[in-house]
GROMACS .gro file of C-alpha atoms in nm:
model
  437
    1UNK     CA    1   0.000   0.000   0.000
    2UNK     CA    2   0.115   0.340  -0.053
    3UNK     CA    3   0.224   0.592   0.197
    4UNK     CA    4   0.028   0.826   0.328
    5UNK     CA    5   0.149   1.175   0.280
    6UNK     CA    6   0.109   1.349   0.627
    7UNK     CA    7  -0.016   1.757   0.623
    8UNK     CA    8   0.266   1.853   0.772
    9UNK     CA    9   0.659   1.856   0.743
   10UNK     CA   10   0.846   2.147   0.878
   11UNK     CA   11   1.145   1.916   1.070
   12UNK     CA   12   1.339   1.838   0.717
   13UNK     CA   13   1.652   1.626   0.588
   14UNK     CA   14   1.790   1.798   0.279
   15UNK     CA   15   1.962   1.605  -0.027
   16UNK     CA   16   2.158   1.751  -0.268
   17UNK     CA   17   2.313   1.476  -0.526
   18UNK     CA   18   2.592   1.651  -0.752
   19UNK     CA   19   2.629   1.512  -1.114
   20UNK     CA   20   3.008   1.493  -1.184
   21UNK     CA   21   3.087   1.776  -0.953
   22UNK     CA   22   3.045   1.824  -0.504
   23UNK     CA   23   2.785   2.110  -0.484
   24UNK     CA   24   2.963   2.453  -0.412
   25UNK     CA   25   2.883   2.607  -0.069
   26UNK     CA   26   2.696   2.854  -0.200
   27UNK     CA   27   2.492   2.649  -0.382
   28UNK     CA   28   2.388   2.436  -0.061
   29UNK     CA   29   2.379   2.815   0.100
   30UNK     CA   30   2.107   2.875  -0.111
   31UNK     CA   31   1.981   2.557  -0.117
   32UNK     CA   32   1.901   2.580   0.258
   33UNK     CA   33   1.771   2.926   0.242
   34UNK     CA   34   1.502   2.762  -0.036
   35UNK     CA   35   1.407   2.568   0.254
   36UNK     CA   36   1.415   2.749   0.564
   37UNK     CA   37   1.155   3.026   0.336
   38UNK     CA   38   0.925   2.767   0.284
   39UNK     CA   39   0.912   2.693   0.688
   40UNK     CA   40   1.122   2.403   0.687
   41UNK     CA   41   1.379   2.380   0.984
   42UNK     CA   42   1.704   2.165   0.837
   43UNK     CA   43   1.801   1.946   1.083
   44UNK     CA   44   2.064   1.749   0.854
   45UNK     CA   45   2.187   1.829   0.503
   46UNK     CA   46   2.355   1.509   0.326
   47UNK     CA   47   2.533   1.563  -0.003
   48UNK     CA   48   2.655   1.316  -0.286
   49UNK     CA   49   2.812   1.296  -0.621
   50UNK     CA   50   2.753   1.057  -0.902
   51UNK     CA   51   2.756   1.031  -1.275
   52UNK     CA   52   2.431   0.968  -1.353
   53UNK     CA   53   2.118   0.999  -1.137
   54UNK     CA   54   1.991   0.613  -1.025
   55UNK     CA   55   1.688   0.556  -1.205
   56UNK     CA   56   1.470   0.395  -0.969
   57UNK     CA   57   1.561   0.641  -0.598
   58UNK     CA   58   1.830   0.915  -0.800
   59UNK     CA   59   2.073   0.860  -0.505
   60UNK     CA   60   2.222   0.510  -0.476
   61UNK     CA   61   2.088   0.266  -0.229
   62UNK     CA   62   2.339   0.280  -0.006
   63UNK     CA   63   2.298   0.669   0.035
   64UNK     CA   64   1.914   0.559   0.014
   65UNK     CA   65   1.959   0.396   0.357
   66UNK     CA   66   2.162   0.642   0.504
   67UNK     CA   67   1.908   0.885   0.485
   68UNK     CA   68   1.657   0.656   0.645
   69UNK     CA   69   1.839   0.567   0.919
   70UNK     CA   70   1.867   0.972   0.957
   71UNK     CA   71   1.522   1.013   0.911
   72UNK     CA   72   1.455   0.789   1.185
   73UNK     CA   73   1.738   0.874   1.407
   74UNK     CA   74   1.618   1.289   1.356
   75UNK     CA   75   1.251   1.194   1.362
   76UNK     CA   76   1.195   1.376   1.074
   77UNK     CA   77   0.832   1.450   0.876
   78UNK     CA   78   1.015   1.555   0.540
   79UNK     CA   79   1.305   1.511   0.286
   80UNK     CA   80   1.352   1.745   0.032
   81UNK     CA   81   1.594   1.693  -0.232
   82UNK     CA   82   1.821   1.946  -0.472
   83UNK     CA   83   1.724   1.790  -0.812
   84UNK     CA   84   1.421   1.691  -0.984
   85UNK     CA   85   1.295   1.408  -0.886
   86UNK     CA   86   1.058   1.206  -1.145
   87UNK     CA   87   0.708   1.083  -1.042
   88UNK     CA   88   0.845   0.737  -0.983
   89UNK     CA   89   1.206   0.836  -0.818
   90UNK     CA   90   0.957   1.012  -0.506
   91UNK     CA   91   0.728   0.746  -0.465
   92UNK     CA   92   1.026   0.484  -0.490
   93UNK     CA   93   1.179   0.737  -0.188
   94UNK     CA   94   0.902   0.740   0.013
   95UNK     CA   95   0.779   0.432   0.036
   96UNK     CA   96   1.138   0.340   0.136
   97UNK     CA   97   1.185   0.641   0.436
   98UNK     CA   98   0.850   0.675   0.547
   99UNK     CA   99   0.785   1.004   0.538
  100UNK     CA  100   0.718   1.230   0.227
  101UNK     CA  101   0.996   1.381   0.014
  102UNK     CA  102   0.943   1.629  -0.236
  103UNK     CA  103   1.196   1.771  -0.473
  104UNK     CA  104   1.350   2.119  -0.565
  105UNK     CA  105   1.066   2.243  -0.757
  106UNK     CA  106   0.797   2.156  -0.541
  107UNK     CA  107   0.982   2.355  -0.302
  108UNK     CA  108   0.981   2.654  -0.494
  109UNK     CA  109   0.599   2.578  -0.604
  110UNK     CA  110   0.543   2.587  -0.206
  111UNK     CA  111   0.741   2.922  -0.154
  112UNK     CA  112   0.541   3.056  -0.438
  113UNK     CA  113   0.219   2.997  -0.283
  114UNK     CA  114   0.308   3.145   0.066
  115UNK     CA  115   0.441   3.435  -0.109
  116UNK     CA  116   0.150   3.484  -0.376
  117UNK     CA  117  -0.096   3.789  -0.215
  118UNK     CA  118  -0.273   3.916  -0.567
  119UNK     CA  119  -0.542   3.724  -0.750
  120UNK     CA  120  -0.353   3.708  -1.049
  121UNK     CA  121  -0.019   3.540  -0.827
  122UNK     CA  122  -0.263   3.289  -0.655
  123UNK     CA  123  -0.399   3.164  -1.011
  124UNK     CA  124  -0.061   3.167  -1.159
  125UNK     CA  125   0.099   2.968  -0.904
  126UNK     CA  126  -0.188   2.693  -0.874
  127UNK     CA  127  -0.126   2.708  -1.262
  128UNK     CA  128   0.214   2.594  -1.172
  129UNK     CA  129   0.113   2.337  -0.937
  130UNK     CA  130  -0.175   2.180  -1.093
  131UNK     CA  131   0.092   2.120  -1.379
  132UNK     CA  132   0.323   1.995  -1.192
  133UNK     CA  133   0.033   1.759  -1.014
  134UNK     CA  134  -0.068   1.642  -1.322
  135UNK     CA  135   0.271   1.452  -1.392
  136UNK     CA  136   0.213   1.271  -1.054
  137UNK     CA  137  -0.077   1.139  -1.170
  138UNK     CA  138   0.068   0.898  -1.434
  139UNK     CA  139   0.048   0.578  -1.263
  140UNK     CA  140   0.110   0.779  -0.939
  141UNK     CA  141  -0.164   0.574  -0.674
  142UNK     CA  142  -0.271   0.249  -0.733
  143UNK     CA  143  -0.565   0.235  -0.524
  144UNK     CA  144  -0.655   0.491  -0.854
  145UNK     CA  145  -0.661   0.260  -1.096
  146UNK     CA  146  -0.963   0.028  -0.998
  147UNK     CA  147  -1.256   0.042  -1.261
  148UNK     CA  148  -1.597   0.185  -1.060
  149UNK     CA  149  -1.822  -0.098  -1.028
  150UNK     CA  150  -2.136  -0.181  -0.823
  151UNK     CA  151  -2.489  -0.128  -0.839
  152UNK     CA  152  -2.565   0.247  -0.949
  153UNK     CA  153  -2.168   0.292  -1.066
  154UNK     CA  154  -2.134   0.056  -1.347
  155UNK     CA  155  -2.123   0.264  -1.644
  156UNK     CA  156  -1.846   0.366  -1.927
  157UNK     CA  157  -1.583   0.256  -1.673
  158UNK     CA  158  -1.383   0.533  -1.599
  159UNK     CA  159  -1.124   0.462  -1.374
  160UNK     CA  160  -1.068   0.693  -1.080
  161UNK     CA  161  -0.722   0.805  -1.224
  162UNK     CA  162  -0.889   0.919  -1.567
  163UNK     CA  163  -1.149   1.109  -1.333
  164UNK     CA  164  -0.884   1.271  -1.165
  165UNK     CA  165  -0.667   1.380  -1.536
  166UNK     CA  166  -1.017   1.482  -1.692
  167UNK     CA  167  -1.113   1.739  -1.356
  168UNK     CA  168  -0.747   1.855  -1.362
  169UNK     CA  169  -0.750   1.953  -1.736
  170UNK     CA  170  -1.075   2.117  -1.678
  171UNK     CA  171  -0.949   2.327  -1.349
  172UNK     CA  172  -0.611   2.405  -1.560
  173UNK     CA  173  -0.844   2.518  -1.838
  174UNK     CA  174  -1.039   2.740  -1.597
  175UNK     CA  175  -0.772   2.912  -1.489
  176UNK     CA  176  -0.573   2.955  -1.826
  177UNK     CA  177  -0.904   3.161  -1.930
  178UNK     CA  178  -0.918   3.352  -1.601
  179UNK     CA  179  -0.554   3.434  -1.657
  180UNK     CA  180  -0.597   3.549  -1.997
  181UNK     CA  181  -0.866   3.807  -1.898
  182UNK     CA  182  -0.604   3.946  -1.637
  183UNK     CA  183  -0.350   3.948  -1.939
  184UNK     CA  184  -0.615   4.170  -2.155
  185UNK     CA  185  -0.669   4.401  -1.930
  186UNK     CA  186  -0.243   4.454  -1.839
  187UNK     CA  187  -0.243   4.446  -2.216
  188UNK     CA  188  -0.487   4.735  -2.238
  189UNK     CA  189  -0.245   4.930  -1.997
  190UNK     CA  190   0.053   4.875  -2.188
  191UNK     CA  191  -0.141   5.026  -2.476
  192UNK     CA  192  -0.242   5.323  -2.264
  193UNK     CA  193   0.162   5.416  -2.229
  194UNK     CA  194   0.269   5.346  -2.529
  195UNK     CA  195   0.024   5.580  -2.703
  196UNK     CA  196   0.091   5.848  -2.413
  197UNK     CA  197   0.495   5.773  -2.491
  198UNK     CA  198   0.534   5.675  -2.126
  199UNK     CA  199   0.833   5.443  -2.166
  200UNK     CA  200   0.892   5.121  -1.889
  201UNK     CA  201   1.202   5.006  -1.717
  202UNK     CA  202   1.191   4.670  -1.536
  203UNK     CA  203   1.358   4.548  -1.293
  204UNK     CA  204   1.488   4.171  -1.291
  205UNK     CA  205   1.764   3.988  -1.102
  206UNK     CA  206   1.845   3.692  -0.926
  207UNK     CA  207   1.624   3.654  -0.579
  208UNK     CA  208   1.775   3.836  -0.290
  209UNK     CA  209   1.942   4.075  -0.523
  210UNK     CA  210   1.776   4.380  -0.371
  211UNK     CA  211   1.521   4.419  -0.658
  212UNK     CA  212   1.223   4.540  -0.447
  213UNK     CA  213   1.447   4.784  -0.221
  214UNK     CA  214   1.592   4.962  -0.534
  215UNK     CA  215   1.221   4.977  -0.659
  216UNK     CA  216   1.112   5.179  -0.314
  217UNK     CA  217   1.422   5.406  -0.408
  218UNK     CA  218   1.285   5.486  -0.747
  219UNK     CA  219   0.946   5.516  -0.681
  220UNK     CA  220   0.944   5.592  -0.314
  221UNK     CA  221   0.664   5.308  -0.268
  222UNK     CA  222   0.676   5.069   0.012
  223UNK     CA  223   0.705   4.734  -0.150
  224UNK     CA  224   0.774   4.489   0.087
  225UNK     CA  225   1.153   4.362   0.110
  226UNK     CA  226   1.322   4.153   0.293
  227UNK     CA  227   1.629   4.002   0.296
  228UNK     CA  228   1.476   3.661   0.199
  229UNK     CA  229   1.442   3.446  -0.133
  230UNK     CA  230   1.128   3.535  -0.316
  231UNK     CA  231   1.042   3.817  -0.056
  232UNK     CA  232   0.852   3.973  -0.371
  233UNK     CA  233   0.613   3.764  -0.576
  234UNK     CA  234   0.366   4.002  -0.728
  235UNK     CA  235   0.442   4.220  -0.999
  236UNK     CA  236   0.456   4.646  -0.892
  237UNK     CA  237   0.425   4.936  -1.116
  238UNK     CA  238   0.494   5.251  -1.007
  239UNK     CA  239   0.488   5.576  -1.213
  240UNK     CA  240   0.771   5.819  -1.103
  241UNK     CA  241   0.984   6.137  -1.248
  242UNK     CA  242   1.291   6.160  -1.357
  243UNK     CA  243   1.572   6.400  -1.376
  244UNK     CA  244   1.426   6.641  -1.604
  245UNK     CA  245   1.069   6.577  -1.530
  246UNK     CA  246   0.976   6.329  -1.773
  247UNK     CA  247   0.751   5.988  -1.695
  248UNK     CA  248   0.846   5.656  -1.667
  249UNK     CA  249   0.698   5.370  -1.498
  250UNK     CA  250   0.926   5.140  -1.317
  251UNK     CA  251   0.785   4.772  -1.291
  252UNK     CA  252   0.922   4.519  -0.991
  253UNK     CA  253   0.912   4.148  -1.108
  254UNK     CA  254   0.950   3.841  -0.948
  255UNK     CA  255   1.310   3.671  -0.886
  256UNK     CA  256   1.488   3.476  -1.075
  257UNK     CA  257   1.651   3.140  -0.896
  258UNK     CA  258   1.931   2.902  -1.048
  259UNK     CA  259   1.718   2.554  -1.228
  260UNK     CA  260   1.379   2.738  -1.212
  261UNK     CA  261   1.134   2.535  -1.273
  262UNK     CA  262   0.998   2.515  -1.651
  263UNK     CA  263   0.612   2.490  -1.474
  264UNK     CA  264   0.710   2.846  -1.291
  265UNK     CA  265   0.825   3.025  -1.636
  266UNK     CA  266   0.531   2.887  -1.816
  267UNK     CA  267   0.250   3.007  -1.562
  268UNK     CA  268   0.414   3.334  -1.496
  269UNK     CA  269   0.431   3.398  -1.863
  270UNK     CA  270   0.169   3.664  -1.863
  271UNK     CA  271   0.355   3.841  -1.492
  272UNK     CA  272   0.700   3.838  -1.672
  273UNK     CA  273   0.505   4.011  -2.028
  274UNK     CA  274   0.576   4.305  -1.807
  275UNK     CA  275   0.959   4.235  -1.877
  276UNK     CA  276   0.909   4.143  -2.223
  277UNK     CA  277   0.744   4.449  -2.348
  278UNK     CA  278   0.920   4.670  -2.112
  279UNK     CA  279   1.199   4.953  -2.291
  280UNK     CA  280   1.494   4.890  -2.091
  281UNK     CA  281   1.582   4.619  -1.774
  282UNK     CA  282   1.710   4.721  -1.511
  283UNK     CA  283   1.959   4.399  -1.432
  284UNK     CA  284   2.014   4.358  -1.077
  285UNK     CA  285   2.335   4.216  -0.974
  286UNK     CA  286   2.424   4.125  -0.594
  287UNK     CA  287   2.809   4.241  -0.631
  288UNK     CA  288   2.862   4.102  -0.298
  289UNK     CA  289   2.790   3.728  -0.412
  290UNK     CA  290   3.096   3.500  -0.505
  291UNK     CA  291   2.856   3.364  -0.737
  292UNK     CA  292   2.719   3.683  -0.905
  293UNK     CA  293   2.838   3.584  -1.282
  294UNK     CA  294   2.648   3.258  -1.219
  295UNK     CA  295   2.366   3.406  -1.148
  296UNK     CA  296   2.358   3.724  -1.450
  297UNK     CA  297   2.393   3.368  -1.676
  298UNK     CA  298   2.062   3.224  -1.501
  299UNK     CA  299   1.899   3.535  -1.529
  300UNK     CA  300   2.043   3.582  -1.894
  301UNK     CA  301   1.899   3.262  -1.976
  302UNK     CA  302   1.527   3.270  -1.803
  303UNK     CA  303   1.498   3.657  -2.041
  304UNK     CA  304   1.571   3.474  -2.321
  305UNK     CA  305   1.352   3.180  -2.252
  306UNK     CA  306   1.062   3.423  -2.228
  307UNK     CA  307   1.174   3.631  -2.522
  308UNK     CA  308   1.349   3.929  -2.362
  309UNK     CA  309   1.683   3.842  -2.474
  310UNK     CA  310   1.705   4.158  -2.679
  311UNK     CA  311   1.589   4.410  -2.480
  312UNK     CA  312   1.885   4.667  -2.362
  313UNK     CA  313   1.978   4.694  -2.017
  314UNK     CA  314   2.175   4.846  -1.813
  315UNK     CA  315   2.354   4.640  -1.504
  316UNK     CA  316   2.276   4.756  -1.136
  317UNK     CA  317   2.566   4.638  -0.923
  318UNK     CA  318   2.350   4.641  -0.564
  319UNK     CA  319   2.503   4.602  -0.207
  320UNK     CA  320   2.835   4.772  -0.279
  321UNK     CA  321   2.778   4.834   0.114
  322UNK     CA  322   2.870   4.519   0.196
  323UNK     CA  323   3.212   4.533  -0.028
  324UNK     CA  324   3.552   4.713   0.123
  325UNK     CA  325   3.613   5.056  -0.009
  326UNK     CA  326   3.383   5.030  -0.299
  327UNK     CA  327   3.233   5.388  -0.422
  328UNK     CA  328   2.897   5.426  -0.648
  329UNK     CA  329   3.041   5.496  -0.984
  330UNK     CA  330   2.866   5.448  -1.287
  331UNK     CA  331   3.016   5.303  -1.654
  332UNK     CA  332   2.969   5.411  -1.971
  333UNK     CA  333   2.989   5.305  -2.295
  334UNK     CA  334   3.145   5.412  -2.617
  335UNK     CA  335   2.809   5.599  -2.705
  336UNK     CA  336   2.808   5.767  -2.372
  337UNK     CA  337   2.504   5.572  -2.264
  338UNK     CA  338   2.568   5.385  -1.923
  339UNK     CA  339   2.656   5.047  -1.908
  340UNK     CA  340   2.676   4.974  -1.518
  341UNK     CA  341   2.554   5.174  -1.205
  342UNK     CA  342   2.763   5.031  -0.875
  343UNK     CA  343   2.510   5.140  -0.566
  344UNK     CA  344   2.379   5.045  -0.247
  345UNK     CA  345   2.015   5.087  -0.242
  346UNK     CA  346   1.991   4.977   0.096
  347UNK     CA  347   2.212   5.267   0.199
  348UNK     CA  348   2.033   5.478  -0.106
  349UNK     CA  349   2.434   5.537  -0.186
  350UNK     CA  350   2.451   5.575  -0.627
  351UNK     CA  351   2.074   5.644  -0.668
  352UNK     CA  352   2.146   5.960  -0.824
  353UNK     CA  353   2.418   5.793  -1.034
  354UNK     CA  354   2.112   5.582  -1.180
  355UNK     CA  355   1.869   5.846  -1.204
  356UNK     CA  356   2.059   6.072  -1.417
  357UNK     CA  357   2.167   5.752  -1.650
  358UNK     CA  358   1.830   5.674  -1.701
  359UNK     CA  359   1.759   6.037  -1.746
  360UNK     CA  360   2.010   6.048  -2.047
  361UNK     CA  361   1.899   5.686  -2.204
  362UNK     CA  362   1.588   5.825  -2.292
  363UNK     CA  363   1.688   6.146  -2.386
  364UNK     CA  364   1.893   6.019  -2.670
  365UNK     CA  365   1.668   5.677  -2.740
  366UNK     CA  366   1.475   5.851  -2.995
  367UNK     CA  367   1.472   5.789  -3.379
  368UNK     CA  368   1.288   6.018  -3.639
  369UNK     CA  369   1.214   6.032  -3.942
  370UNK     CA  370   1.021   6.092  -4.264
  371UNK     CA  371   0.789   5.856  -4.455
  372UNK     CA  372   0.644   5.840  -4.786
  373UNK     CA  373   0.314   5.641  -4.730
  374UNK     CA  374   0.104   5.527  -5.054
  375UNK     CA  375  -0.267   5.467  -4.989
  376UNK     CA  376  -0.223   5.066  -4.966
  377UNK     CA  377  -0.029   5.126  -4.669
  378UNK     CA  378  -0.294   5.228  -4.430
  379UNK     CA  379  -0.256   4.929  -4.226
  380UNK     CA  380   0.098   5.072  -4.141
  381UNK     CA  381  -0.030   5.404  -4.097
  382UNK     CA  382  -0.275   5.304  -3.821
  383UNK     CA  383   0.019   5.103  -3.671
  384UNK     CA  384   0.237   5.451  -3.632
  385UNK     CA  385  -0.039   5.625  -3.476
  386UNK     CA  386  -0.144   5.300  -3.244
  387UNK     CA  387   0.196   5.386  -3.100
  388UNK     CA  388   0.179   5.788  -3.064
  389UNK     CA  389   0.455   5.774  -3.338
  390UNK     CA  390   0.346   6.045  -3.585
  391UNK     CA  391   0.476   6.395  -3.534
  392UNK     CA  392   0.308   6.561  -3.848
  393UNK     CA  393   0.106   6.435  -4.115
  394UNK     CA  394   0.029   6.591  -4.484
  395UNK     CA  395  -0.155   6.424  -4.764
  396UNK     CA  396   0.005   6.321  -5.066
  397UNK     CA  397  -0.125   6.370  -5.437
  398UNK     CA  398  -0.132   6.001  -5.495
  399UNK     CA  399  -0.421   5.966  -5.185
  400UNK     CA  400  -0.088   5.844  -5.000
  401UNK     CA  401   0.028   6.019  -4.722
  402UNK     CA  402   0.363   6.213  -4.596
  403UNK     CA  403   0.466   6.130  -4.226
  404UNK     CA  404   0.727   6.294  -3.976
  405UNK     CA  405   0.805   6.005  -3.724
  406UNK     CA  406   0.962   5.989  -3.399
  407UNK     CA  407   1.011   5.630  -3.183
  408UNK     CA  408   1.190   5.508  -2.916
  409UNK     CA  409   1.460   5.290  -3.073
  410UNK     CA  410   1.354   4.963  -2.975
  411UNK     CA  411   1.006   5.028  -3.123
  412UNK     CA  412   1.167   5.135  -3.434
  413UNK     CA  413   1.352   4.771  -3.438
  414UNK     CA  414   1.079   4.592  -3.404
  415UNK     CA  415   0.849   4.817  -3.607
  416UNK     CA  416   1.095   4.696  -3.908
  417UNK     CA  417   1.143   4.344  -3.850
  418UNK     CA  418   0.679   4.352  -3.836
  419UNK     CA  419   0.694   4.600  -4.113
  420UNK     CA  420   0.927   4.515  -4.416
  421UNK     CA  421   0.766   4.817  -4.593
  422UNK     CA  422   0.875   5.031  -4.303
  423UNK     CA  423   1.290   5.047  -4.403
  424UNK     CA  424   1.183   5.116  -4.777
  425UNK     CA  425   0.973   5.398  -4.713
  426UNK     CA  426   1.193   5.548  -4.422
  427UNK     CA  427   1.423   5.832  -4.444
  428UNK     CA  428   1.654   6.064  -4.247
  429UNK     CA  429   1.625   5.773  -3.946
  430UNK     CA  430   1.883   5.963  -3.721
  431UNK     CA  431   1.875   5.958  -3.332
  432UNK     CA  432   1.840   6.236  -3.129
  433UNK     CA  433   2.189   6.296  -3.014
  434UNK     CA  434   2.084   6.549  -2.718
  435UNK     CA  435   2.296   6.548  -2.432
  436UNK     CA  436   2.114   6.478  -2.104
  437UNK     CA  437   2.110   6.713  -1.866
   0.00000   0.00000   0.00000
């Protein structure tokens, strides 16, 4: 018979099995903060290394009964384990240690839904979950897989485990629609500032970075941070000023974590839009980390998973307070645009630095231009003025029209690359070289 799962499991053994390599500490560092946010209290941490992950427990079976005789020796209610386990690997595990084990992303699914507060978090994350349920349904209980039977249930003969898949699909269905009425109506708002020309800068980093601090900075809102993994879930939008007056709207995302689960990328899809269709990302680096490159390449990866590989950025090294004699500076590159702000926005040391950068990236992120529109291409005539693009319009002779243009650059690129007519018809496309202030 299989185990019964119990409710509870805050008293925890943690695995972490290494493939080729020992973990590095920082890696079990974070490993155990994962755990201790989710309310688990680490009693015992046992690592391993092997070449390829056992296929019926992932650890071998000697390491197998060295963390029974821990659970039993600790008394604990829970294992959780640093990879990701398949349906079969956890049951194999806990019918062997008694006691319910759960692997690295159904701890983050679990931090996710302590930390979820809006409507829209609470029906992305059970998004997440109900996905990653589903794939513990396959031949996951036997006691599922008896036909129904007796007098009143006999019938098509539907097995419980087919009942179970069919109301699953329908609740992940139901919430899939739900979610894509939120997405309308954050797609009506994007609309909204891009025809009022109010450009958006989010923020995205590794968790713990200091993503929601520098956004109070900014904005002088009072999102809560804490100096915590996945303190932040929801997405924030603030509108604030900058140097010379102008608007932009700053957007707080959730943080990125080394492996992050595919289900978590997929159900926040429509949260992380914010990042895809924003101007220019703010990347937030935690300079204090001996594993900061490691984590700009997760983050690197996880924007281009969700198509935000090409958006420019600018690099926010964060907690300089926490490194000897380091100084807010800002770099710049060739162009005179910056490249890196160093700061401490817990201190509020470099904010300035970063205000007046992004002050000057928008100042001189603007392309105009003249175009020479005949009357077939109305459809990229409505486009221009979808987007607040059109300075100045004439009629032509030919029923065509005559267009003075300005965009921000990155609408421009992808105006051409929707628009093939676009480059043809385009002249004079020179930025606006003005120096910021």
């Amino acid at each position: 018979m299989m185990f019964e799962r119990p409710q509870t499991g805050e008293k925890a053994i943690l695995v972490h099995v290494g493939i080729d390599a020992a973990p590095e500490p920082d890696e079990l560092h974070e490993f155990t903060e994962l755990a201790r946010s989710a309310g688990a209290e680490p009693l015992a941490t046992l690592s391993s290394v092997r070449k390829t992950p056992d296929s019926r427990l992932y650890v071998g079976s000697g390491k197998a009964e060295e963390i029974r005789d821990r659970v039993e020796m600790l008394g604990v209610e829970l294992v959780i384990f640093d990879n990701a386990l398949s349906p079969s690997q956890e049951r194999n595990l806990e019918r062997l240690l008694q006691c319910r084990v759960i692997d690295r992303t159904g701890l983050i699914l679990d931090i996710f839904a302590q930390r979820a507060r809006s409507h829209e978090g609470k029906l992305q994350v059970e998004l997440a979950q109900l996905r990653h349920l589903s794939t513990r349904l396959v031949r996951g209980w036997t006691h599922l897989e008896r036909q129904k039977g007796g007098i009143g249930l006999r019938g098509p003969g539907e097995t419980q485990l087919e009942t179970d898949r069919r109301l699953l699909g329908a609740r992940i269905d139901q919430i899939r629609r739900r979610l894509e009425r939120v997405d309308s109506r954050r797609e009506q708002g994007r609309r909204a500032r891009r025809r009022n020309e109010v450009p958006t800068v989010s923020l995205v980093g590794y968790t713990n970075a200091g993503k929601s601090t520098l956004f109070n900075c900014l904005t002088a809102a009072d999102v809560y941070a804490r100096d915590q993994l996945f303190a932040t879930l929801d997405p924030t939008l603030r509108r604030t000023l900058l140097d010379d007056g102008s608007p932009v709207i700053i957007a707080d995302t959730v943080g990125f974590v080394s492996r992050l689960p595919h289900e978590l990328v997929a159900a926040f899809r429509s949260t992380l839009q914010e990042t895809v269709e924003a101007d220019l990302l703010l990347h937030v680096v935690d300079a204090h980390s001996r594993q900061h490159a490691a984590q700009i390449a997760e983050v690197e990866d996880v924007l281009v998973q969700i198509g935000a590989g090409d958006i420019p950025r600018i690099e926010v090294y964060n907690k300089i307070d926490l490194i000897e004699d380091a100084q807010p500076k800002i770099e710049r590159d060739e162009n005179g645009r910056p490249r890196r702000v160093w700061l401490s926005a817990h201190r509020a040391q470099g904010i300035d630095l970063l205000r007046a950068g992004l002050t000057g990236w928008f100042r001189t992120d603007v392309v105009s231009g003249h175009l020479s529109l005949g009357p077939a291409d109305g459809r990229l005539r409505a486009v221009l003025f979808e987007q607040g693009a059109i300075v100045h319009e004439n009629h032509g002779n030919d029923g065509g029209w005559e267009l003075d243009v300005a965009l921000r650059r990155r609408d421009y690129e992808r105006l051409k690359k929707r628009e093939p007519r676009l480059q043809d018809r385009w002249r004079d496309a020179v930025p606006d070289r003005r120096e910021a202030g």
